[in-house]
Amino acid sequence: VLMVSVSETSGAEQVLTADGASLKQRLKKTMYRRKILASSLVLPLGIFIFVTFLFPILLMLFRSVDNPIVYEGLPRVIGALEKWDGKDLPPEDAYAAMVVDLANARETKKIGRIASRLNFETSGVRSLFTSTARKAKKLSPPFKEALIKLNPKWGGREIWATVKLIGKPFTTVQYLAAVDMRYDVDGNIVMKSEERQIYLYIFGRTLWISLLVTALALLLGYPVAYLLATLPLKYSNILMIAVLLPFWTSLLVRTTSWIVLLQTNGVINDLLVWSGIISESTRIQMIYNQTGTIIAMTHILLPFMVLPLYSVMKTIPPSYTRAALSLGANKFTAFVRVYAPQTVPGIGAGSILVFILSVGYYITPALVGGRTGQLISNFIAFHMQKSLNWGLAAGLGVILLIGVLILYWAYSKIVGVDNMKLG
């Protein structure tokens, strides 16, 4: 029951509830409670997404610039090198600070981490620092002469320039290393020597293989999706089971199955030799190279192309094609000009899904890729697990993330995200 009262001060009408409260305020409180309830229902999902997705990305961003090892391990040296211009050798107090810090680092068992971190930038530094730390307590002033006599490398600017460069708590050297660049002795950014350039090539290989796998998945998946959408139900169900069957099989099993099929003495080569297409001496090398990576990845990612295509094709009315045929178009023209343009949203969804999965693929290239079929994800894993250069691994991961976002932005500008549909 509502009542209408006239305000004595303003003369404006105000709607009240049966208990005399303002209806506007009551609705406002009700909507507020509903927002709180909706937020509480969504909160667990938000926490889950933050912990499992956003937080690792933020941690990766931090790891790519975080550089505390040398800054905390050699504090006296870093302080002494602040005023060093880098043109000549550092003064005596820098050498004295180095002796004290190396002796302390060996006692606190930090010398291994410090030496390894510096060795990522300049080869040979690890052995220099560990051997000098063992004898640091036995050295006596003047320390500059003592260190150079102990090892002539202490008489070069490169070692001290590296210590000063890596002695900052935050640095961008990881991003330079991820694109095959570095700082020289004078602090200029230069390309690494040709024999040490690897990551730009690996990024290019990753992009090329991902695009090729996407194109092959589209070429193979489009006819399958078309059959799924147009065949009678009893046949399309059987075909759908064949498409979904790989999802019920372990990815590791599917990948190792390709090793059996593609190896030099495998099933495919045996069939080619048996049929006389190739001879015993000309068996094809299809494994542990790019060929094996492309074939296995295309097979594994094919369902991710078929399903978005099928979901869009299923919604296209067959009457459109029949209308085109009735107006004089042949089957090819009706397909190209009437049917195919309506499948563009499915093509976009399947292509971007397969491409993004390909860019970050790890298991299949690791098992069947060999030396020439490795992708950037395999090198990220190597630095995380083997070399323990987490900063470089994070830098590579950030560059890969930025590259994917740029490509997604370009796709949005050219094709349009609004035209991408999963059904």
mmCIF file of C-alpha atoms in Angstrom, residues 99-391:
data_model
loop_
_atom_site.group_PDB
_atom_site.id
_atom_site.type_symbol
_atom_site.label_atom_id
_atom_site.label_comp_id
_atom_site.label_asym_id
_atom_site.label_seq_id
_atom_site.Cartn_x
_atom_site.Cartn_y
_atom_site.Cartn_z
ATOM 1 C CA VAL A 99 87.951 -7.884 -1.142
ATOM 2 C CA VAL A 100 85.826 -7.289 1.968
ATOM 3 C CA ASP A 101 82.533 -8.077 0.220
ATOM 4 C CA LEU A 102 83.874 -11.242 -1.407
ATOM 5 C CA ALA A 103 85.164 -12.501 1.954
ATOM 6 C CA ASN A 104 81.787 -11.793 3.591
ATOM 7 C CA ALA A 105 79.877 -13.366 0.701
ATOM 8 C CA ARG A 106 81.893 -16.554 1.051
ATOM 9 C CA GLU A 107 81.229 -16.706 4.793
ATOM 10 C CA THR A 108 77.475 -16.174 4.280
ATOM 11 C CA LYS A 109 77.485 -18.632 1.346
ATOM 12 C CA LYS A 110 76.113 -16.041 -1.092
ATOM 13 C CA ILE A 111 79.116 -16.016 -3.385
ATOM 14 C CA GLY A 112 77.659 -18.720 -5.656
ATOM 15 C CA ARG A 113 74.481 -16.748 -6.376
ATOM 16 C CA ILE A 114 76.409 -13.508 -6.890
ATOM 17 C CA ALA A 115 78.890 -15.117 -9.251
ATOM 18 C CA SER A 116 76.147 -16.902 -11.208
ATOM 19 C CA ARG A 117 74.153 -13.687 -11.616
ATOM 20 C CA LEU A 118 77.187 -11.806 -12.950
ATOM 21 C CA ASN A 119 78.118 -14.732 -15.179
ATOM 22 C CA PHE A 120 74.772 -14.372 -17.010
ATOM 23 C CA GLU A 121 76.065 -11.022 -18.301
ATOM 24 C CA THR A 122 79.792 -11.743 -18.746
ATOM 25 C CA SER A 123 81.131 -15.253 -19.310
ATOM 26 C CA GLY A 124 83.934 -16.376 -17.012
ATOM 27 C CA VAL A 125 82.935 -14.175 -14.070
ATOM 28 C CA ARG A 126 81.743 -17.070 -11.931
ATOM 29 C CA SER A 127 85.139 -18.765 -11.718
ATOM 30 C CA LEU A 128 86.866 -15.392 -11.199
ATOM 31 C CA PHE A 129 84.670 -14.429 -8.231
ATOM 32 C CA THR A 130 84.618 -17.856 -6.548
ATOM 33 C CA SER A 131 88.402 -18.303 -6.801
ATOM 34 C CA THR A 132 89.056 -14.748 -5.567
ATOM 35 C CA ALA A 133 86.607 -15.175 -2.659
ATOM 36 C CA ARG A 134 88.537 -18.225 -1.426
ATOM 37 C CA LYS A 135 91.728 -16.161 -1.168
ATOM 38 C CA ALA A 136 90.206 -12.799 -0.205
ATOM 39 C CA LYS A 137 91.150 -12.994 3.481
ATOM 40 C CA LYS A 138 94.795 -13.624 2.623
ATOM 41 C CA LEU A 139 95.124 -10.498 0.497
ATOM 42 C CA SER A 140 96.771 -7.391 1.904
ATOM 43 C CA PRO A 141 96.895 -3.724 0.784
ATOM 44 C CA PRO A 142 97.264 -2.266 -1.739
ATOM 45 C CA PHE A 143 94.305 -4.369 -2.873
ATOM 46 C CA LYS A 144 94.317 -3.069 -6.436
ATOM 47 C CA GLU A 145 97.742 -4.551 -7.109
ATOM 48 C CA ALA A 146 96.926 -7.675 -5.109
ATOM 49 C CA LEU A 147 93.756 -8.473 -7.096
ATOM 50 C CA ILE A 148 95.359 -7.808 -10.478
ATOM 51 C CA LYS A 149 98.315 -9.985 -9.486
ATOM 52 C CA LEU A 150 95.921 -12.714 -8.375
ATOM 53 C CA ASN A 151 94.041 -12.580 -11.687
ATOM 54 C CA PRO A 152 94.762 -10.150 -14.558
ATOM 55 C CA LYS A 153 91.010 -9.930 -15.316
ATOM 56 C CA TRP A 154 90.662 -7.568 -12.350
ATOM 57 C CA GLY A 155 92.705 -5.103 -14.387
ATOM 58 C CA GLY A 156 90.016 -4.820 -17.071
ATOM 59 C CA ARG A 157 87.082 -2.418 -17.132
ATOM 60 C CA GLU A 158 84.575 -5.036 -18.320
ATOM 61 C CA ILE A 159 84.327 -6.833 -14.960
ATOM 62 C CA TRP A 160 83.789 -3.594 -13.034
ATOM 63 C CA ALA A 161 81.335 -2.244 -15.602
ATOM 64 C CA THR A 162 79.310 -5.452 -15.252
ATOM 65 C CA VAL A 163 79.296 -5.196 -11.452
ATOM 66 C CA LYS A 164 78.152 -1.577 -11.598
ATOM 67 C CA LEU A 165 75.466 -2.369 -14.178
ATOM 68 C CA ILE A 166 74.059 -5.389 -12.324
ATOM 69 C CA GLY A 167 74.465 -3.725 -8.936
ATOM 70 C CA LYS A 168 71.169 -1.891 -9.219
ATOM 71 C CA PRO A 169 68.089 -3.214 -7.365
ATOM 72 C CA PHE A 170 66.004 -2.918 -10.546
ATOM 73 C CA THR A 171 67.294 -3.269 -14.084
ATOM 74 C CA THR A 172 66.148 -3.674 -17.682
ATOM 75 C CA VAL A 173 69.083 -5.835 -18.813
ATOM 76 C CA GLN A 174 66.779 -8.880 -18.946
ATOM 77 C CA TYR A 175 64.660 -7.282 -21.649
ATOM 78 C CA LEU A 176 67.774 -6.398 -23.643
ATOM 79 C CA ALA A 177 69.030 -9.977 -23.324
ATOM 80 C CA ALA A 178 65.620 -11.252 -24.461
ATOM 81 C CA VAL A 179 66.033 -9.383 -27.774
ATOM 82 C CA ASP A 180 69.752 -10.247 -28.203
ATOM 83 C CA MET A 181 71.050 -6.878 -27.002
ATOM 84 C CA ARG A 182 73.307 -5.792 -24.139
ATOM 85 C CA TYR A 183 75.204 -2.895 -22.591
ATOM 86 C CA ASP A 184 78.838 -2.525 -23.626
ATOM 87 C CA VAL A 185 81.678 -1.347 -21.372
ATOM 88 C CA ASP A 186 80.792 2.300 -22.036
ATOM 89 C CA GLY A 187 77.109 1.798 -21.186
ATOM 90 C CA ASN A 188 75.848 1.880 -24.776
ATOM 91 C CA ILE A 189 73.150 -0.523 -25.978
ATOM 92 C CA VAL A 190 74.560 -2.780 -28.698
ATOM 93 C CA MET A 191 73.597 -6.038 -30.388
ATOM 94 C CA LYS A 192 75.254 -9.199 -29.146
ATOM 95 C CA SER A 193 77.779 -10.930 -31.370
ATOM 96 C CA GLU A 194 76.189 -12.925 -34.170
ATOM 97 C CA GLU A 195 77.037 -16.310 -32.659
ATOM 98 C CA ARG A 196 75.237 -15.326 -29.431
ATOM 99 C CA GLN A 197 72.047 -14.048 -31.068
ATOM 100 C CA ILE A 198 69.265 -16.575 -30.554
ATOM 101 C CA TYR A 199 66.071 -15.170 -29.076
ATOM 102 C CA LEU A 200 64.949 -12.959 -31.959
ATOM 103 C CA TYR A 201 65.255 -15.989 -34.223
ATOM 104 C CA ILE A 202 63.303 -18.127 -31.743
ATOM 105 C CA PHE A 203 60.555 -15.501 -31.496
ATOM 106 C CA GLY A 204 60.362 -15.464 -35.301
ATOM 107 C CA ARG A 205 60.232 -19.261 -35.427
ATOM 108 C CA THR A 206 57.480 -19.324 -32.805
ATOM 109 C CA LEU A 207 55.422 -16.811 -34.767
ATOM 110 C CA TRP A 208 55.957 -18.662 -38.056
ATOM 111 C CA ILE A 209 55.046 -22.101 -36.674
ATOM 112 C CA SER A 210 51.996 -20.699 -34.852
ATOM 113 C CA LEU A 211 50.696 -19.038 -38.032
ATOM 114 C CA LEU A 212 51.344 -22.176 -40.082
ATOM 115 C CA VAL A 213 49.607 -24.431 -37.547
ATOM 116 C CA THR A 214 46.649 -22.041 -37.487
ATOM 117 C CA ALA A 215 46.428 -22.046 -41.295
ATOM 118 C CA LEU A 216 46.666 -25.858 -41.479
ATOM 119 C CA ALA A 217 44.059 -26.269 -38.741
ATOM 120 C CA LEU A 218 41.713 -23.964 -40.670
ATOM 121 C CA LEU A 219 42.364 -25.800 -43.943
ATOM 122 C CA LEU A 220 41.675 -29.199 -42.373
ATOM 123 C CA GLY A 221 39.005 -28.149 -39.894
ATOM 124 C CA TYR A 222 36.725 -26.156 -42.219
ATOM 125 C CA PRO A 223 35.530 -29.176 -44.272
ATOM 126 C CA VAL A 224 35.054 -31.232 -41.099
ATOM 127 C CA ALA A 225 32.964 -28.485 -39.478
ATOM 128 C CA TYR A 226 30.949 -28.100 -42.678
ATOM 129 C CA LEU A 227 30.159 -31.822 -42.703
ATOM 130 C CA LEU A 228 29.215 -31.713 -39.023
ATOM 131 C CA ALA A 229 26.775 -28.881 -39.688
ATOM 132 C CA THR A 230 25.204 -30.277 -42.885
ATOM 133 C CA LEU A 231 25.179 -34.075 -42.569
ATOM 134 C CA PRO A 232 22.143 -35.894 -41.193
ATOM 135 C CA LEU A 233 22.127 -36.186 -37.422
ATOM 136 C CA LYS A 234 23.018 -39.894 -37.246
ATOM 137 C CA TYR A 235 26.177 -39.315 -39.303
ATOM 138 C CA SER A 236 27.157 -35.982 -37.769
ATOM 139 C CA ASN A 237 26.992 -37.495 -34.273
ATOM 140 C CA ILE A 238 29.524 -40.155 -35.239
ATOM 141 C CA LEU A 239 31.776 -37.511 -36.758
ATOM 142 C CA MET A 240 31.413 -35.344 -33.646
ATOM 143 C CA ILE A 241 32.567 -38.250 -31.478
ATOM 144 C CA ALA A 242 35.642 -38.579 -33.704
ATOM 145 C CA VAL A 243 36.372 -34.873 -33.223
ATOM 146 C CA LEU A 244 35.897 -34.985 -29.447
ATOM 147 C CA LEU A 245 37.716 -38.289 -28.929
ATOM 148 C CA PRO A 246 41.180 -36.674 -28.655
ATOM 149 C CA PHE A 247 39.951 -34.652 -25.661
ATOM 150 C CA TRP A 248 39.420 -37.939 -23.833
ATOM 151 C CA THR A 249 43.018 -38.991 -24.444
ATOM 152 C CA SER A 250 46.019 -37.651 -22.561
ATOM 153 C CA LEU A 251 48.041 -34.998 -24.388
ATOM 154 C CA LEU A 252 51.212 -36.880 -23.513
ATOM 155 C CA VAL A 253 49.831 -40.077 -25.045
ATOM 156 C CA ARG A 254 48.845 -38.287 -28.258
ATOM 157 C CA THR A 255 52.268 -36.676 -28.555
ATOM 158 C CA THR A 256 54.202 -39.886 -27.941
ATOM 159 C CA SER A 257 51.970 -41.634 -30.475
ATOM 160 C CA TRP A 258 53.240 -39.224 -33.114
ATOM 161 C CA ILE A 259 56.792 -40.184 -32.156
ATOM 162 C CA VAL A 260 55.944 -43.804 -32.992
ATOM 163 C CA LEU A 261 54.300 -42.799 -36.271
ATOM 164 C CA LEU A 262 56.857 -40.263 -37.519
ATOM 165 C CA GLN A 263 60.216 -41.716 -36.532
ATOM 166 C CA THR A 264 62.594 -42.946 -39.236
ATOM 167 C CA ASN A 265 61.667 -46.576 -38.590
ATOM 168 C CA GLY A 266 58.085 -45.693 -37.733
ATOM 169 C CA VAL A 267 54.759 -46.679 -39.215
ATOM 170 C CA ILE A 268 54.530 -43.926 -41.857
ATOM 171 C CA ASN A 269 58.031 -44.504 -43.217
ATOM 172 C CA ASP A 270 57.437 -48.273 -43.254
ATOM 173 C CA LEU A 271 54.255 -47.775 -45.292
ATOM 174 C CA LEU A 272 56.021 -45.467 -47.746
ATOM 175 C CA VAL A 273 58.838 -48.011 -48.210
ATOM 176 C CA TRP A 274 56.372 -50.898 -48.531
ATOM 177 C CA SER A 275 54.372 -49.043 -51.182
ATOM 178 C CA GLY A 276 57.510 -48.199 -53.145
ATOM 179 C CA ILE A 277 57.130 -44.415 -52.841
ATOM 180 C CA ILE A 278 60.549 -44.141 -51.174
ATOM 181 C CA SER A 279 63.456 -46.541 -50.832
ATOM 182 C CA GLU A 280 64.946 -47.937 -47.663
ATOM 183 C CA SER A 281 67.886 -45.536 -47.894
ATOM 184 C CA THR A 282 65.724 -42.432 -48.381
ATOM 185 C CA ARG A 283 63.505 -42.677 -45.324
ATOM 186 C CA ILE A 284 62.113 -39.272 -44.399
ATOM 187 C CA GLN A 285 63.188 -37.523 -41.189
ATOM 188 C CA MET A 286 59.856 -36.317 -39.789
ATOM 189 C CA ILE A 287 60.594 -36.261 -36.077
ATOM 190 C CA TYR A 288 62.755 -34.100 -33.793
ATOM 191 C CA ASN A 289 62.506 -31.173 -36.191
ATOM 192 C CA GLN A 290 59.999 -28.513 -37.279
ATOM 193 C CA THR A 291 58.080 -31.049 -39.367
ATOM 194 C CA GLY A 292 57.262 -33.150 -36.326
ATOM 195 C CA THR A 293 56.287 -30.079 -34.287
ATOM 196 C CA ILE A 294 53.934 -28.784 -37.000
ATOM 197 C CA ILE A 295 52.253 -32.144 -37.641
ATOM 198 C CA ALA A 296 51.714 -32.980 -33.946
ATOM 199 C CA MET A 297 50.551 -29.482 -33.004
ATOM 200 C CA THR A 298 48.113 -29.326 -35.933
ATOM 201 C CA HIS A 299 46.560 -32.637 -34.910
ATOM 202 C CA ILE A 300 46.292 -31.695 -31.241
ATOM 203 C CA LEU A 301 44.864 -28.202 -31.852
ATOM 204 C CA LEU A 302 42.520 -29.173 -34.707
ATOM 205 C CA PRO A 303 39.435 -29.635 -32.449
ATOM 206 C CA PHE A 304 39.872 -26.066 -31.176
ATOM 207 C CA MET A 305 39.311 -24.914 -34.756
ATOM 208 C CA VAL A 306 36.514 -27.330 -35.624
ATOM 209 C CA LEU A 307 34.244 -26.604 -32.672
ATOM 210 C CA PRO A 308 33.976 -22.788 -33.097
ATOM 211 C CA LEU A 309 33.433 -23.256 -36.846
ATOM 212 C CA TYR A 310 30.753 -25.871 -36.249
ATOM 213 C CA SER A 311 28.928 -23.748 -33.662
ATOM 214 C CA VAL A 312 28.670 -20.879 -36.171
ATOM 215 C CA MET A 313 27.853 -23.037 -39.214
ATOM 216 C CA LYS A 314 25.050 -24.749 -37.344
ATOM 217 C CA THR A 315 23.234 -21.416 -37.014
ATOM 218 C CA ILE A 316 23.343 -20.608 -40.754
ATOM 219 C CA PRO A 317 19.909 -21.359 -42.318
ATOM 220 C CA PRO A 318 20.193 -23.749 -45.321
ATOM 221 C CA SER A 319 17.520 -21.680 -47.041
ATOM 222 C CA TYR A 320 20.111 -18.981 -47.828
ATOM 223 C CA THR A 321 22.108 -21.311 -50.043
ATOM 224 C CA ARG A 322 18.959 -22.731 -51.647
ATOM 225 C CA ALA A 323 17.798 -19.198 -52.403
ATOM 226 C CA ALA A 324 21.113 -18.425 -54.123
ATOM 227 C CA LEU A 325 20.829 -21.605 -56.206
ATOM 228 C CA SER A 326 17.267 -20.754 -57.178
ATOM 229 C CA LEU A 327 18.429 -17.324 -58.372
ATOM 230 C CA GLY A 328 20.891 -18.830 -60.832
ATOM 231 C CA ALA A 329 24.097 -19.228 -58.850
ATOM 232 C CA ASN A 330 26.005 -22.494 -59.121
ATOM 233 C CA LYS A 331 27.030 -24.421 -56.005
ATOM 234 C CA PHE A 332 30.534 -22.941 -55.891
ATOM 235 C CA THR A 333 29.304 -19.366 -56.238
ATOM 236 C CA ALA A 334 26.580 -19.900 -53.658
ATOM 237 C CA PHE A 335 29.129 -21.309 -51.217
ATOM 238 C CA VAL A 336 31.736 -18.582 -51.755
ATOM 239 C CA ARG A 337 29.422 -15.565 -51.864
ATOM 240 C CA VAL A 338 26.594 -16.612 -49.540
ATOM 241 C CA TYR A 339 27.689 -19.349 -47.136
ATOM 242 C CA ALA A 340 31.408 -18.682 -46.516
ATOM 243 C CA PRO A 341 31.046 -14.989 -45.494
ATOM 244 C CA GLN A 342 28.645 -16.018 -42.740
ATOM 245 C CA THR A 343 31.294 -18.335 -41.273
ATOM 246 C CA VAL A 344 33.829 -15.504 -40.775
ATOM 247 C CA PRO A 345 32.990 -15.145 -37.031
ATOM 248 C CA GLY A 346 33.768 -18.836 -36.525
ATOM 249 C CA ILE A 347 36.969 -18.557 -38.567
ATOM 250 C CA GLY A 348 38.062 -15.619 -36.420
ATOM 251 C CA ALA A 349 37.259 -17.364 -33.148
ATOM 252 C CA GLY A 350 38.943 -20.632 -34.135
ATOM 253 C CA SER A 351 42.002 -18.914 -35.618
ATOM 254 C CA ILE A 352 42.738 -16.693 -32.651
ATOM 255 C CA LEU A 353 42.122 -19.586 -30.244
ATOM 256 C CA VAL A 354 44.504 -21.928 -32.095
ATOM 257 C CA PHE A 355 47.108 -19.202 -32.611
ATOM 258 C CA ILE A 356 47.254 -18.167 -28.951
ATOM 259 C CA LEU A 357 47.503 -21.802 -27.861
ATOM 260 C CA SER A 358 50.266 -22.399 -30.425
ATOM 261 C CA VAL A 359 52.349 -19.412 -29.335
ATOM 262 C CA GLY A 360 52.598 -20.713 -25.779
ATOM 263 C CA TYR A 361 52.778 -24.441 -26.557
ATOM 264 C CA TYR A 362 55.385 -26.370 -24.572
ATOM 265 C CA ILE A 363 54.894 -30.133 -24.218
ATOM 266 C CA THR A 364 54.634 -31.121 -27.890
ATOM 267 C CA PRO A 365 57.654 -29.098 -29.133
ATOM 268 C CA ALA A 366 59.663 -30.381 -26.176
ATOM 269 C CA LEU A 367 58.962 -34.024 -27.092
ATOM 270 C CA VAL A 368 58.982 -33.983 -30.887
ATOM 271 C CA GLY A 369 60.638 -30.676 -31.796
ATOM 272 C CA GLY A 370 64.284 -31.554 -31.340
ATOM 273 C CA ARG A 371 66.760 -28.715 -31.911
ATOM 274 C CA THR A 372 64.963 -26.970 -34.775
ATOM 275 C CA GLY A 373 61.397 -27.400 -33.536
ATOM 276 C CA GLN A 374 61.685 -25.732 -30.124
ATOM 277 C CA LEU A 375 59.502 -22.699 -29.424
ATOM 278 C CA ILE A 376 60.102 -19.746 -27.105
ATOM 279 C CA SER A 377 58.144 -21.477 -24.321
ATOM 280 C CA ASN A 378 60.778 -24.221 -24.229
ATOM 281 C CA PHE A 379 63.527 -21.655 -23.666
ATOM 282 C CA ILE A 380 61.493 -19.993 -20.919
ATOM 283 C CA ALA A 381 61.174 -23.381 -19.222
ATOM 284 C CA PHE A 382 64.926 -23.993 -19.670
ATOM 285 C CA HIS A 383 65.835 -20.782 -17.858
ATOM 286 C CA MET A 384 63.294 -21.518 -15.129
ATOM 287 C CA GLN A 385 64.409 -25.112 -14.501
ATOM 288 C CA LYS A 386 68.006 -25.521 -15.705
ATOM 289 C CA SER A 387 69.937 -22.249 -15.869
ATOM 290 C CA LEU A 388 67.863 -20.710 -13.017
ATOM 291 C CA ASN A 389 67.950 -17.338 -14.772
ATOM 292 C CA TRP A 390 64.439 -16.421 -13.682
ATOM 293 C CA GLY A 391 64.870 -12.793 -14.668
#
